[in-house]
C-alpha cells in the first residue's frame, strides 16, 4: 500500500506550453567558478575574491 507513487498524466497542450515558454530557456550565467577554491565570482572580476586566483 503506497509503495509506488502514481504519476500525473500530462496533456499535450500543457506540455507544449512548457517547451515554448521563454522562461525555460537557458539563462545567462553572470559568474565564473574558481578552479582553485570553487568560489563564485562575477564575470567582470579578473581574480577570485577569496583566494586571489588570477583568471
Coordinates of N, CA and C in Angstrom, one line a residue:
X1 N 0.8 -1.2 0.0 CA 0.0 0.0 0.0 C 0.9 1.2 0.0
X2 N 0.8 2.0 -1.1 CA 1.6 3.2 -1.1 C 3.0 3.1 -1.5
X3 N 3.4 1.9 -2.0 CA 4.9 1.7 -2.3 C 5.2 2.5 -3.6
X4 N 4.3 2.6 -4.5 CA 4.6 3.2 -5.8 C 3.7 4.4 -5.9
X5 N 4.3 5.5 -6.3 CA 3.5 6.7 -6.5 C 3.0 6.8 -7.9
X6 N 1.7 7.2 -8.0 CA 1.1 7.3 -9.3 C 1.6 8.7 -9.9
X7 N 2.0 8.6 -11.2 CA 2.4 9.8 -11.9 C 1.2 10.5 -12.5
X8 N 1.3 11.8 -12.5 CA 0.3 12.6 -13.1 C 0.3 12.5 -14.6
X9 N -0.8 12.5 -15.2 CA -0.9 12.5 -16.7 C -0.8 13.9 -17.1
X10 N 0.0 14.1 -18.2 CA 0.2 15.5 -18.7 C -0.5 15.5 -20.1
X11 N -1.4 16.4 -20.3 CA -1.9 16.5 -21.7 C -1.0 17.3 -22.6
X12 N -1.1 17.1 -23.9 CA -0.1 17.6 -24.8 C -0.2 19.1 -24.8
X13 N -1.3 19.8 -24.6 CA -1.4 21.2 -24.6 C -0.5 21.8 -23.5
X14 N -0.5 21.3 -22.3 CA 0.3 21.8 -21.2 C 1.8 21.5 -21.5
X15 N 2.1 20.4 -22.1 CA 3.5 20.1 -22.4 C 4.0 21.0 -23.4
X16 N 3.2 21.4 -24.4 CA 3.7 22.4 -25.4 C 3.9 23.7 -24.8
X17 N 3.1 24.1 -23.8 CA 3.3 25.4 -23.2 C 4.6 25.4 -22.4
X18 N 5.0 24.3 -21.8 CA 6.3 24.3 -21.1 C 7.5 24.4 -22.0
X19 N 7.4 23.7 -23.1 CA 8.5 23.7 -24.1 C 8.6 25.1 -24.8
X20 N 7.5 25.8 -25.0 CA 7.6 27.0 -25.7 C 7.7 28.2 -24.8
X21 N 7.7 28.0 -23.5 CA 7.8 29.1 -22.5 C 9.2 29.7 -22.6
X22 N 9.4 31.0 -22.8 CA 10.7 31.6 -22.8 C 11.4 31.5 -21.5
X23 N 10.7 31.4 -20.4 CA 11.3 31.3 -19.1 C 12.1 30.0 -18.9
X24 N 11.8 29.0 -19.7 CA 12.5 27.7 -19.6 C 13.8 27.7 -20.4
X25 N 14.1 28.8 -21.2 CA 15.3 28.9 -22.0 C 16.5 28.9 -21.1
X26 N 17.6 28.6 -21.7 CA 18.9 28.6 -20.9 C 19.2 30.1 -20.5
X27 N 19.5 30.2 -19.2 CA 19.7 31.6 -18.6 C 21.1 31.9 -18.7
X28 N 21.4 33.2 -18.8 CA 22.7 33.8 -18.9 C 23.4 33.6 -17.6
X29 N 24.7 33.1 -17.7 CA 25.4 32.9 -16.4 C 26.3 34.2 -16.2
X30 N 26.2 34.8 -15.1 CA 26.9 36.0 -14.8 C 28.1 35.8 -13.9
X31 N 28.6 34.6 -13.8 CA 29.7 34.3 -12.9 C 30.6 33.2 -13.4
X32 N 31.8 33.2 -12.9 CA 32.7 32.1 -13.2 C 33.1 31.4 -11.9
X33 N 33.4 30.2 -11.9 CA 33.8 29.4 -10.7 C 35.3 29.2 -10.6
X34 N 35.9 29.6 -9.6 CA 37.4 29.5 -9.4 C 37.7 28.0 -9.3
X35 N 38.7 27.6 -10.2 CA 39.1 26.2 -10.2 C 39.9 25.8 -8.9
X36 N 40.5 26.8 -8.2 CA 41.3 26.5 -7.0 C 40.4 26.4 -5.8
X37 N 39.4 27.2 -5.6 CA 38.7 27.2 -4.3 C 37.2 27.0 -4.5
X38 N 36.7 27.0 -5.8 CA 35.3 26.8 -6.1 C 34.4 27.9 -5.6
X39 N 34.9 29.1 -5.6 CA 34.1 30.3 -5.2 C 33.5 30.9 -6.5
X40 N 32.2 31.3 -6.4 CA 31.6 32.0 -7.5 C 32.1 33.5 -7.5
X41 N 32.5 33.9 -8.7 CA 32.9 35.3 -8.9 C 32.2 35.9 -10.1
X42 N 32.0 37.2 -10.0 CA 31.4 37.9 -11.1 C 32.3 37.8 -12.4
X43 N 31.6 37.8 -13.6 CA 32.3 37.7 -14.8 C 33.3 38.9 -15.0
X44 N 32.9 40.0 -14.4 CA 33.7 41.2 -14.6 C 35.0 41.2 -13.8
X45 N 35.1 40.3 -12.8 CA 36.3 40.2 -11.9 C 37.4 39.4 -12.6
X46 N 38.6 39.9 -12.5 CA 39.7 39.2 -13.1 C 40.4 38.2 -12.2
X47 N 40.1 38.3 -10.9 CA 40.7 37.4 -10.0 C 39.6 36.9 -9.0
X48 N 39.9 35.8 -8.3 CA 39.0 35.3 -7.3 C 38.9 36.2 -6.1
X49 N 37.7 36.4 -5.6 CA 37.6 37.3 -4.4 C 38.0 36.6 -3.1
X50 N 38.1 35.3 -3.1 CA 38.5 34.6 -1.9 C 40.0 34.3 -1.9
X51 N 40.5 33.6 -2.9 CA 41.9 33.1 -2.9 C 42.8 34.0 -3.7
X52 N 42.3 34.8 -4.6 CA 43.1 35.7 -5.4 C 43.6 35.0 -6.7
X53 N 43.1 33.8 -7.0 CA 43.5 33.1 -8.3 C 43.2 34.0 -9.5
X54 N 44.2 34.2 -10.3 CA 44.1 35.1 -11.5 C 43.4 34.3 -12.6
X55 N 42.4 34.8 -13.1 CA 41.6 34.2 -14.2 C 42.3 34.1 -15.5

